[in-house]
Coordinates of C-alpha atoms in Angstrom, one line a residue:
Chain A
X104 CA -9.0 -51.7 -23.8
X105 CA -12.1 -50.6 -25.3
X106 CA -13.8 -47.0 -23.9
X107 CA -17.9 -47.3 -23.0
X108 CA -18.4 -43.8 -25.1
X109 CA -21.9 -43.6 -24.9
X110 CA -21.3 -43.8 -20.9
X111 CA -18.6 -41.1 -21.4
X112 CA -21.4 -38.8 -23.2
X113 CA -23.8 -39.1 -20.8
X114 CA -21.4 -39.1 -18.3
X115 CA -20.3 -35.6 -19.5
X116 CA -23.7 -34.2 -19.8
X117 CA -24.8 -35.3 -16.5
X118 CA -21.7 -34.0 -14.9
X119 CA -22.3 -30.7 -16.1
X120 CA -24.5 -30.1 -13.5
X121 CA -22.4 -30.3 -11.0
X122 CA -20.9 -27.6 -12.0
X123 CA -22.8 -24.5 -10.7
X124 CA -22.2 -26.0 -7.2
X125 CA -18.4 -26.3 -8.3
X126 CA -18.5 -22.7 -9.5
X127 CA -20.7 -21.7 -6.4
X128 CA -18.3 -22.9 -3.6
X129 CA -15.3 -21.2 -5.8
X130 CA -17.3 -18.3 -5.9
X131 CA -18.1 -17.8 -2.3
X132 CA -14.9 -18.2 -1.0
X133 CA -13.0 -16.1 -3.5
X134 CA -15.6 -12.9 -2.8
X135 CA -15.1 -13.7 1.0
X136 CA -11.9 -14.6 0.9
X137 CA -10.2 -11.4 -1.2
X138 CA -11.3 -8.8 2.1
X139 CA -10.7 -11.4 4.4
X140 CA -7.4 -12.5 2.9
X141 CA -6.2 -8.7 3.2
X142 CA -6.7 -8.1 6.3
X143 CA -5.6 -11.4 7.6
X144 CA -2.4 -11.0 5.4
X145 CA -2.0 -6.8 7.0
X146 CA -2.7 -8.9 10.6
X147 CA 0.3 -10.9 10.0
X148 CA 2.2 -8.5 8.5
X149 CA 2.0 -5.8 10.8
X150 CA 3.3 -5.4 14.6
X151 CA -0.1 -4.0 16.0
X152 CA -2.0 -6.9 17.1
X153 CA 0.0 -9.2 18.3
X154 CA -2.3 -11.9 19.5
X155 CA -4.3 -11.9 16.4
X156 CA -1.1 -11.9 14.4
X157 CA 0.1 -15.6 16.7
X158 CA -3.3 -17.0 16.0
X159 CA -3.4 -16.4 12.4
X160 CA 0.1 -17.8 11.8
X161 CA -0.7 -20.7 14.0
X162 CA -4.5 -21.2 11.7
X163 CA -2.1 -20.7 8.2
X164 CA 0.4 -23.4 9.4
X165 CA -2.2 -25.7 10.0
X166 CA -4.4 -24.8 6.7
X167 CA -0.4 -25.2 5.3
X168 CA 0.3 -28.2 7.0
X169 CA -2.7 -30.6 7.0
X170 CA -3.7 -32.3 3.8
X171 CA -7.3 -30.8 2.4
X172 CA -8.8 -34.3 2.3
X173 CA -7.9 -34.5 6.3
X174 CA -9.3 -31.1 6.7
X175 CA -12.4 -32.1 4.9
X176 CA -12.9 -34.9 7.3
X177 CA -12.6 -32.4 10.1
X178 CA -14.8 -29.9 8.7
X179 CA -17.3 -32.9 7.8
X180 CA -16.9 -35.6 10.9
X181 CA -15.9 -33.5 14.2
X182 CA -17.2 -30.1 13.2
X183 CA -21.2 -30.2 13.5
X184 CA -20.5 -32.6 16.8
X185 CA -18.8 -29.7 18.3
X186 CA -21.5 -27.4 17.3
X187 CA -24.3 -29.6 18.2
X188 CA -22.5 -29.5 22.0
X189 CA -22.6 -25.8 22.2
X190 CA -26.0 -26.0 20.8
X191 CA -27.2 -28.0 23.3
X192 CA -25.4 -26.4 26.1
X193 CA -26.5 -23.1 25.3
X194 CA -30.2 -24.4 24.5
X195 CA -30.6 -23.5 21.1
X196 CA -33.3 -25.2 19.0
X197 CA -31.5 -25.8 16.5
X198 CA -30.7 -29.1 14.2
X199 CA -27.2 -29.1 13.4
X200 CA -27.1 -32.1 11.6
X201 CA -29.8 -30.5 9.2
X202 CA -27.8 -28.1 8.1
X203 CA -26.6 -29.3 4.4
X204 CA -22.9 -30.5 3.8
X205 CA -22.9 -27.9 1.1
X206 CA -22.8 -24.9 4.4
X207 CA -19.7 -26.9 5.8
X208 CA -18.0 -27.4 2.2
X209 CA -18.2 -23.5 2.0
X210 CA -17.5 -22.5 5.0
X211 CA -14.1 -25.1 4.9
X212 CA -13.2 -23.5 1.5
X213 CA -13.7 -19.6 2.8
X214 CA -11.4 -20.3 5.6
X215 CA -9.2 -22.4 3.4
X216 CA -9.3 -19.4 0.8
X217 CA -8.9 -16.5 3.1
X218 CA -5.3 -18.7 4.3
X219 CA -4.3 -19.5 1.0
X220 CA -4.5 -15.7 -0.5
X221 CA -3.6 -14.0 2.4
X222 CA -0.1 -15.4 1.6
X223 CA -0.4 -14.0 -2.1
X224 CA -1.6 -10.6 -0.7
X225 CA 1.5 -10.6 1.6
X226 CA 3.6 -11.1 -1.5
X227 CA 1.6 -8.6 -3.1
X228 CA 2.0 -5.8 -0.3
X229 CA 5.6 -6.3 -0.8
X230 CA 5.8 -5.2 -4.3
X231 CA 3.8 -1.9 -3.5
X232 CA 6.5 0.8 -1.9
X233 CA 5.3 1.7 1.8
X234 CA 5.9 5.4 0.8
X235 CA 2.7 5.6 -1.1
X236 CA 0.5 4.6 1.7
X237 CA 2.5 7.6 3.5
X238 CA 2.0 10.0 1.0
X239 CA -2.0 9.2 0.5
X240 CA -2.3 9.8 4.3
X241 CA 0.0 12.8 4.2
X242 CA -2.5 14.0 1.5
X243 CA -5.2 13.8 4.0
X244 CA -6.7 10.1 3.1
X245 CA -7.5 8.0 5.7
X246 CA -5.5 4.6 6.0
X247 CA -8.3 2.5 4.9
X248 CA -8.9 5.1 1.5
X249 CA -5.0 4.6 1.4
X250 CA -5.0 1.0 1.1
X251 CA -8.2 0.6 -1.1
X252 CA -8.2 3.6 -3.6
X253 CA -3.8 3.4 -4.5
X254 CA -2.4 -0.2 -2.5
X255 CA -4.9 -2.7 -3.2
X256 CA -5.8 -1.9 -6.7
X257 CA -2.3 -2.3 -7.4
X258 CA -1.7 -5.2 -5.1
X259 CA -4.6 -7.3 -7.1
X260 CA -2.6 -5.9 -10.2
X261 CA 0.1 -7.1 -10.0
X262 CA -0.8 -10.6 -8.8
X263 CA -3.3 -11.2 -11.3
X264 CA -1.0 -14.1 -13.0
X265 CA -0.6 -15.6 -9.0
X266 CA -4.5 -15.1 -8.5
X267 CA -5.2 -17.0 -11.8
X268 CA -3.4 -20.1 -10.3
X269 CA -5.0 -19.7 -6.6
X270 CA -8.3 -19.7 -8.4
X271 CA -7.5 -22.9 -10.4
X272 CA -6.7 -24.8 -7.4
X273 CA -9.5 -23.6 -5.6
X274 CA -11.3 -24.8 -8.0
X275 CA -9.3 -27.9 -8.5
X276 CA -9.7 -28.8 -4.5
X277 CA -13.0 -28.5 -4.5
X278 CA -13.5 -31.8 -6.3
X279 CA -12.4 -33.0 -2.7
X280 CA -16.2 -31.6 -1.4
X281 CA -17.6 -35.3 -3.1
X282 CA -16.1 -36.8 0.3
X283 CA -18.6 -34.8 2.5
X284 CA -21.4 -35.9 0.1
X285 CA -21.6 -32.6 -2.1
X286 CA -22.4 -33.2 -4.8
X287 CA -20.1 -31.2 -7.0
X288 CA -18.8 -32.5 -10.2
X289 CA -16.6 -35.1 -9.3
X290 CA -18.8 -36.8 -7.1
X291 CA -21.3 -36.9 -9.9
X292 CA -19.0 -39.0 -12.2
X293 CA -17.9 -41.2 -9.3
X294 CA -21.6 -42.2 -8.5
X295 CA -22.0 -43.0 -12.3
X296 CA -18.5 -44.8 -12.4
X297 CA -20.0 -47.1 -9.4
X298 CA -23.0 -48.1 -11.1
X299 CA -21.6 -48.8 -14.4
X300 CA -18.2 -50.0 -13.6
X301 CA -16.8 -47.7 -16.1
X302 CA -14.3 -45.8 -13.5
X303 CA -11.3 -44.6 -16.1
X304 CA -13.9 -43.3 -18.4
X305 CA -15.8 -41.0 -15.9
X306 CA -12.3 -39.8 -14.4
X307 CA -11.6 -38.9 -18.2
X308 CA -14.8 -37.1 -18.2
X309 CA -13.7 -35.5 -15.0
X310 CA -10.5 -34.5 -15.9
X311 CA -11.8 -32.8 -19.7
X312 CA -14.6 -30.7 -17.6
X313 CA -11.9 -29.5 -15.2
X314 CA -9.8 -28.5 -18.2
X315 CA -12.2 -26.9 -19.7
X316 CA -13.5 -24.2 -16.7
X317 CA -9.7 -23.8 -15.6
X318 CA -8.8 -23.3 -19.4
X319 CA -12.0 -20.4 -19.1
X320 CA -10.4 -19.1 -15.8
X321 CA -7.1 -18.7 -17.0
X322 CA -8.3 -16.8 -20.4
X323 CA -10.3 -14.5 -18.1
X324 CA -7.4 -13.4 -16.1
X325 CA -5.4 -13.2 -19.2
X326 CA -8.0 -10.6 -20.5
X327 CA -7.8 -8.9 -17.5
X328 CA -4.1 -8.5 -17.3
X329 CA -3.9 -7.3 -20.9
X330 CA -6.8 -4.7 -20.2
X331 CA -4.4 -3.4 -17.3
X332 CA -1.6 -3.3 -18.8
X333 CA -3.1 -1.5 -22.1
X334 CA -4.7 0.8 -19.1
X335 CA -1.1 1.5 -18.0
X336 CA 0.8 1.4 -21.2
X337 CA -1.6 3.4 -23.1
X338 CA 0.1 6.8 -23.4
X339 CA 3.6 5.4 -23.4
X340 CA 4.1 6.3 -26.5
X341 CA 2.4 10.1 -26.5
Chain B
X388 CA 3.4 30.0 13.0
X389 CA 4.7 26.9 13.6
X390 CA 6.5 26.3 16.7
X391 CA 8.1 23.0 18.7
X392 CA 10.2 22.7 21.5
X393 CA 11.8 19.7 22.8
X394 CA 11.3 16.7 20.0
X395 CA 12.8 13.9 20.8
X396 CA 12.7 10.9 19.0
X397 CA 13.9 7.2 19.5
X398 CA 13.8 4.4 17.2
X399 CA 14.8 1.1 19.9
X400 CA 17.9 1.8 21.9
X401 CA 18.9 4.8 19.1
X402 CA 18.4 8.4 20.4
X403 CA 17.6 10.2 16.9
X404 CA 16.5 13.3 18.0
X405 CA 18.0 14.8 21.5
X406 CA 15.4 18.0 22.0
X407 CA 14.7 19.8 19.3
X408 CA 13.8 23.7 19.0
X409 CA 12.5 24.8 16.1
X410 CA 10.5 28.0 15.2
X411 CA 9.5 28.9 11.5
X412 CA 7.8 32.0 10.1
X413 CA 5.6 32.4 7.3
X414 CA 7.4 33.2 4.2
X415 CA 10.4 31.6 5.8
X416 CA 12.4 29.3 3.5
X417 CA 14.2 26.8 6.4
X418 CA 17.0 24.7 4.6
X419 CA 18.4 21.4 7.1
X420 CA 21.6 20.3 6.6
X421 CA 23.6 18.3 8.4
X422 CA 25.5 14.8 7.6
X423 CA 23.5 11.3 7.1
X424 CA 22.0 10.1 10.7
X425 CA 21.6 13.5 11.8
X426 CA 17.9 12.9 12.3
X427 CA 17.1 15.5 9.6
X428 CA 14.4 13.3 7.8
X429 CA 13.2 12.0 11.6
X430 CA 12.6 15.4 12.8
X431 CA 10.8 16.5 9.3
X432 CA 8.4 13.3 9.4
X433 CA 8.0 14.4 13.0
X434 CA 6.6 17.4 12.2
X435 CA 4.0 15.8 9.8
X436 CA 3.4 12.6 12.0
X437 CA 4.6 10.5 9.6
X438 CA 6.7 9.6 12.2
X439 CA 5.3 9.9 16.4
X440 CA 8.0 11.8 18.4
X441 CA 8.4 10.5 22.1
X442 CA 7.6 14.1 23.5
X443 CA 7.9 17.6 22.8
X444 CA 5.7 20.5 22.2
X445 CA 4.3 21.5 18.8
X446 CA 2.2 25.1 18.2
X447 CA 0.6 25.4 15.1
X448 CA -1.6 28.5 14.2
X449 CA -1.9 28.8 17.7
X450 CA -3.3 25.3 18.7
X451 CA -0.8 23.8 21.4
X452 CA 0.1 20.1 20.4
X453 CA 1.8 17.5 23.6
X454 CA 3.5 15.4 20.5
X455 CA 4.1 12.3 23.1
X456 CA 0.3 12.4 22.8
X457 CA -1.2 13.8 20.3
X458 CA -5.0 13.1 19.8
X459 CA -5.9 12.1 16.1
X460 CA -7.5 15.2 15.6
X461 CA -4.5 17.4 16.5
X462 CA -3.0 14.9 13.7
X463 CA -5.5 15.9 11.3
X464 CA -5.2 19.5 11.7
X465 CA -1.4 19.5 11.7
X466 CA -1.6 17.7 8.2
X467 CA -4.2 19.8 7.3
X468 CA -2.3 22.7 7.3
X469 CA 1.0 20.8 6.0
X470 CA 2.5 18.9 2.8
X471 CA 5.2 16.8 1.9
X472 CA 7.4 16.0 -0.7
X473 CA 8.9 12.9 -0.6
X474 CA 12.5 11.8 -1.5
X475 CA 11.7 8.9 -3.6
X476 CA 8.5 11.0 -4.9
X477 CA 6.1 8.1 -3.3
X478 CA 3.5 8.9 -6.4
X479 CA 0.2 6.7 -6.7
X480 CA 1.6 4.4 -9.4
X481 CA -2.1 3.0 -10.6
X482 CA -2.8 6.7 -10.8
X483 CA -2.2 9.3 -13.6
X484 CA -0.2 12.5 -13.0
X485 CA -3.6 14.6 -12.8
X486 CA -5.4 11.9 -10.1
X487 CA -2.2 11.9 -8.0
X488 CA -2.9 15.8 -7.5
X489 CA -6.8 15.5 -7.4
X490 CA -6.7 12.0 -4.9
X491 CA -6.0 13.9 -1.7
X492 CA -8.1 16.8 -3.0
X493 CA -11.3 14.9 -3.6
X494 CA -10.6 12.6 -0.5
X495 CA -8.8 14.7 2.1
X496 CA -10.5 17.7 1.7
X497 CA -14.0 17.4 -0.3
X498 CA -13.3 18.9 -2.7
X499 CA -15.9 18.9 -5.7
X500 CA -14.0 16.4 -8.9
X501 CA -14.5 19.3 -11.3
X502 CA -12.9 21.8 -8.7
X503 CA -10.4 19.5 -8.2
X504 CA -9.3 18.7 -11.5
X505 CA -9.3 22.8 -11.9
X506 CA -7.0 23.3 -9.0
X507 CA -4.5 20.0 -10.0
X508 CA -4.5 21.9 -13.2
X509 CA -3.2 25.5 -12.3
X510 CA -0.5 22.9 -10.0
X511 CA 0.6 21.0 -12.9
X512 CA 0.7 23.9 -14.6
X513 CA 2.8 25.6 -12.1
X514 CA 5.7 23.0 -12.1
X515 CA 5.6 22.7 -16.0
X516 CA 3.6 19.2 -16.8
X517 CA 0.4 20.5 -18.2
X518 CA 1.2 18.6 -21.1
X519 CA 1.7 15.2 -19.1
X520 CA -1.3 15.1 -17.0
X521 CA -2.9 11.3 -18.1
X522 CA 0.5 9.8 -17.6
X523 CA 1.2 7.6 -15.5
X524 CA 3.9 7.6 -13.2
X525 CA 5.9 4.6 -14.7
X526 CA 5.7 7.1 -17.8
X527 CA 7.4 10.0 -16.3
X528 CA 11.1 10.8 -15.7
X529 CA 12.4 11.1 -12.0
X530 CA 12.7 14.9 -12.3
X531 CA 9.1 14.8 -13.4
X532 CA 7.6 12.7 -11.3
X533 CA 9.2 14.8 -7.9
X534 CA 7.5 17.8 -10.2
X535 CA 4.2 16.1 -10.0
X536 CA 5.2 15.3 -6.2
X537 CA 5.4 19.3 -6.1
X538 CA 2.6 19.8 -7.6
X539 CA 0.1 17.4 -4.9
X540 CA 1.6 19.3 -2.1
X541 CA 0.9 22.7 -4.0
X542 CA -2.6 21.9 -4.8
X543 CA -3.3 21.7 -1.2
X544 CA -2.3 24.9 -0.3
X545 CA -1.1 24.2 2.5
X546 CA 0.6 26.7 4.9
X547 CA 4.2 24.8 5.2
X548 CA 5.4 22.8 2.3
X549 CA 8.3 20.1 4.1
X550 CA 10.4 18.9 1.8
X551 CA 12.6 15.2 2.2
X552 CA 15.4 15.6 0.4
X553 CA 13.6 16.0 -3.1
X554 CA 16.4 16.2 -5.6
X555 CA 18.8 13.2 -3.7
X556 CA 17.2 10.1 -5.9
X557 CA 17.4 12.1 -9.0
X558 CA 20.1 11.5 -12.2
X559 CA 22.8 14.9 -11.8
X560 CA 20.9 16.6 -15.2
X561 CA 17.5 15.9 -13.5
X562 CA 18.3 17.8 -9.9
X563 CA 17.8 21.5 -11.8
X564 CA 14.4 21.0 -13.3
X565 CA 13.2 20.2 -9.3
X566 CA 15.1 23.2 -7.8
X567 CA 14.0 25.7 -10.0
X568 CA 10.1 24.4 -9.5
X569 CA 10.9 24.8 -5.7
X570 CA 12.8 27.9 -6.2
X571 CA 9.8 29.5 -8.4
X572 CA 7.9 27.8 -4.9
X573 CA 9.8 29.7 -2.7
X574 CA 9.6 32.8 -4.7
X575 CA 6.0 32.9 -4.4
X576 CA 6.4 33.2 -0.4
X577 CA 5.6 29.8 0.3
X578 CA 7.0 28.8 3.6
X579 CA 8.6 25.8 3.3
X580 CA 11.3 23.5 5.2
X581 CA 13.9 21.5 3.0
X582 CA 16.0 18.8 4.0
X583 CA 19.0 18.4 1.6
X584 CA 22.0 18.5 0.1
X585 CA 22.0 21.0 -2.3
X586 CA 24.4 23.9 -1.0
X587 CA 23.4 26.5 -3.9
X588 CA 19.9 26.3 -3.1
X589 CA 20.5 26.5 0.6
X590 CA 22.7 29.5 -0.1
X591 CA 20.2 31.4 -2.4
X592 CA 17.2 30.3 -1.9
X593 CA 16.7 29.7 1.9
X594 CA 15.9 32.9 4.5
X595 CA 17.4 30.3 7.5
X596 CA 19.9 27.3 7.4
X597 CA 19.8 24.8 10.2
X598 CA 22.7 22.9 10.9
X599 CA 21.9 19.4 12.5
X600 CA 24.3 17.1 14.1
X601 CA 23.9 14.0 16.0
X602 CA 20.1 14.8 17.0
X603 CA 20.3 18.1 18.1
X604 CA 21.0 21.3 16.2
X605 CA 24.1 22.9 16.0
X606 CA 23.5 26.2 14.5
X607 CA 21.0 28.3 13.1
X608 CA 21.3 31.5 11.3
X609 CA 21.2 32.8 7.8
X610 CA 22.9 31.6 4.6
X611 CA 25.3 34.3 4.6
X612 CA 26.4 33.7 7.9
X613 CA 26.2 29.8 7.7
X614 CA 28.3 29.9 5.0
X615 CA 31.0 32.0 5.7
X616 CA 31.4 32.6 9.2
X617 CA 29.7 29.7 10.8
X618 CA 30.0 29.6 14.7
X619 CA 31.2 25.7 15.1
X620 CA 33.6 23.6 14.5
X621 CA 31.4 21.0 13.2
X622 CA 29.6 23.0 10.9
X623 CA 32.3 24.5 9.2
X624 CA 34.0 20.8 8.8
X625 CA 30.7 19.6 7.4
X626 CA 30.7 22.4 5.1
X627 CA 34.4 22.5 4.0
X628 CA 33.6 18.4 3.1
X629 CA 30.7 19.1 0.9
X630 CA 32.1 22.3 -0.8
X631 CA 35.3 21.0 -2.2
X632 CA 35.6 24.2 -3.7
X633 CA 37.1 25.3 0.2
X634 CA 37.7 29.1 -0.8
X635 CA 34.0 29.2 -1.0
X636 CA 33.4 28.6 1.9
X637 CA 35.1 31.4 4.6

């Protein structure tokens, strides 16, 4: 078997646009996701509010339980009928089926997101003693400077390695969004496998771009954990 | 100055604390004893609301507190006016010995950072660790870190210092460096109330031992009198347990 190389170069360089959309939906839903995730992961783990704690375990089951592609389909297929039923029952001028699949790929992965870390941030609050929280409210903090200026900080600390391998497959599952017509990376090399026939080359091309941001990701959180540590570590041995 | 009557306290079908009376005076040095599941700790977190008690009366610098329903703000002024020293120190780990004094200062009370920094200063001071005030907890020895625990409730000048059994998660060598700070506290006229363990600091250091048994308190009178002729049965076969040494004791 013989590789169409010139098809894998341009392949490559015309799949490199996709990626600010890639890098866009990761985005978004890790910026909304890391409050969201928090609170949804405090939610569950408290005893306060009991009816928002059922719901959210019954919405992480399902975000657990149903396969992404099948979520997609939801998201893409029986989400803007629903909303273009309310719209019309409520009156609202609005076209729902204008709005762009990239909205629903974003909105799918936020959700999606905000599910996925909130289970990493319930790990997380684990591994901070409850005492601390006590003794920064004892000290006069609120609960909410409590949990952002001494728990969170070292929450996010010490899942940095965790939060570098929720942010691959983020970005990994996003190269679902080419099945609601984003067009993301993937689905840029899919439409150029079509029209050339040349399928295992552009899912090689696929694969090296993928490696390459993840391989960038992963570096960047490795920088970060070594700044924190050298943060922590740096008078040890005054 | 700070008064309650009637605490009582239940965690599910356990009745922790059974009515508690309590009165402490300024300058007063109040040592708790009493055996493990006494409700010591409960009725100290009680009167910080770390913990809620179920009902009783609290008066505070002459502000009357309902504790089965105490407003946030009666909260606020009752921690305000009080500090606590943990048992297992609870210190801000992502923050350095100097920050975990200045947090609550900046925070809690306003405080300018440069004031701040000043006053967590003359605290560290105080408890011997101005030479360890950019390390981090993880850094610092157990005996140190309650030091630094000392210091943040210091630093807040507060008007009752309640301490949780401060020296009980410290190695045997370690437990001196933490009394003497508190002692050198105490000295000061600091009116404090100390859970623990520690029978020679009860003895010498505290103005008024309370005994505590079973959610209510047994006895309450002076270290000389605790000591060697106390009034119960159960206090003086808690105290002929602790202090092997029985001709100590009576």
């Amino acid at each position: 078997m013989t590789l169409n190389y010139e098809f894998m170069l341009e392949t490559f360089v015309e799949s490199l646009k996709g990626i600010p959309v890639t890098l866009l939906i990761t985005a978004i839903s890790l910026l909304a996701a890391l409050p969201l995730g928090f609170i949804m992961a405090l939610v569950r783990d408290g005893n306060k509010h009991k009816i928002a704690k059922a719901i959210l375990d019954v919405y992480a089951s399902f975000v657990r339980g149903v396969p992404m592609i099948v979520q997609i389909m939801l998201m893409y297929v029986l989400f803007p009928d629903i909303l273009s039923l309310i719209a019309k029952a409520l009156h609202l001028p609005i076209d729902i089926y204008g709005v762009p699949n990239i909205a629903y790929a974003i909105l799918l992965f936020v959700l999606w997101t905000t599910s996925f870390l909130s289970e990493t941030f319930r790990a997380g609050l684990h591994t901070v003693n409850k005492g601390q929280l006590e003794a920064a409210v004892s000290n006069g903090m609120t609960t909410f400077q409590g949990y952002t200026r001494i728990v969170i900080p070292q929450v996010l600390t010490n899942m940095l390695p965790v939060l570098c391998t929720n942010t691959n497959t983020l970005i990994k599952m996003t190269s679902l969004c080419f099945a609601m017509s984003v067009i993301e990376i993937t689905a840029i090399a899919k439409i150029a496998a079509g029209n050339n026939l040349c399928y295992v080359e552009a899912y090689l091309v696929t694969a090296l771009i993928y490696i390459i941001i993840c391989f960038t990701v992963e570096n960047i959180f490795k920088f970060m954990e070594r700044n924190v540590s050298k943060k922590y570590k740096r008078l040890a041995a005054g | 100055m700070l008064e309650v009557r009637g605490i009582q306290k239940h965690f599910g079908d356990q009745h922790i604390l059974k009515g508690i009376d309590l009165s402490i005076e300024k300058g007063d040095v109040t040592v708790i004893l009493g055996p493990s599941g006494s409700g010591k700790t409960t009725l100290l977190r009680c009167l910080n609301f770390l913990e809620n008690a179920d009902c009783g009366e609290m008066t505070m610098d002459g502000r009357k507190i309902d504790l089965g329903r105490a407003s946030a703000k009666d909260k606020a002024f009752v921690k305000d006016r009080t500090a606590f020293v943990f048992q297992n120190y609870n210190l801000y780990n992502n923050k350095t010995a100097l920050e975990n004094v200045t947090e609550g200062l900046i925070l809690g009370r306003h405080m300018h950072k440069d004031e701040a920094i000043k006053t967590a200063r003359v605290a560290l001071d105080k408890v011997g660790l101005s030479d360890r005030e950019n390390y981090y907890p993880s850094q610092l020895s157990g005996g140190q870190q309650q030091r630094v625990g000392i210091a943040r409730a210091i630093a807040r000048n507060p008007e009752i210092i309640l301490f949780d059994e401060p020296t009980s998660a410290l190695d045997p060598e370690l437990i001196e460096e933490v009394l003497s700070v508190m002692r050198k506290v105490a000295n000061e006229g600091t009116t404090m109330v100390v859970v623990t363990h520690e029978m020679s600091f009860a003895e010498n250091v505290a103005t008024k031992v309370v005994f505590m048994d079973q959610g209510v308190i047994v006895e309450e009178d002076t270290p000389q009198v605790i000591f060697t002729h106390p009034k119960e049965e159960r206090t003086f076969s808690f105290l002929k347990n602790i202090i092997h040494d029985t001709d100590y004791v009576i």
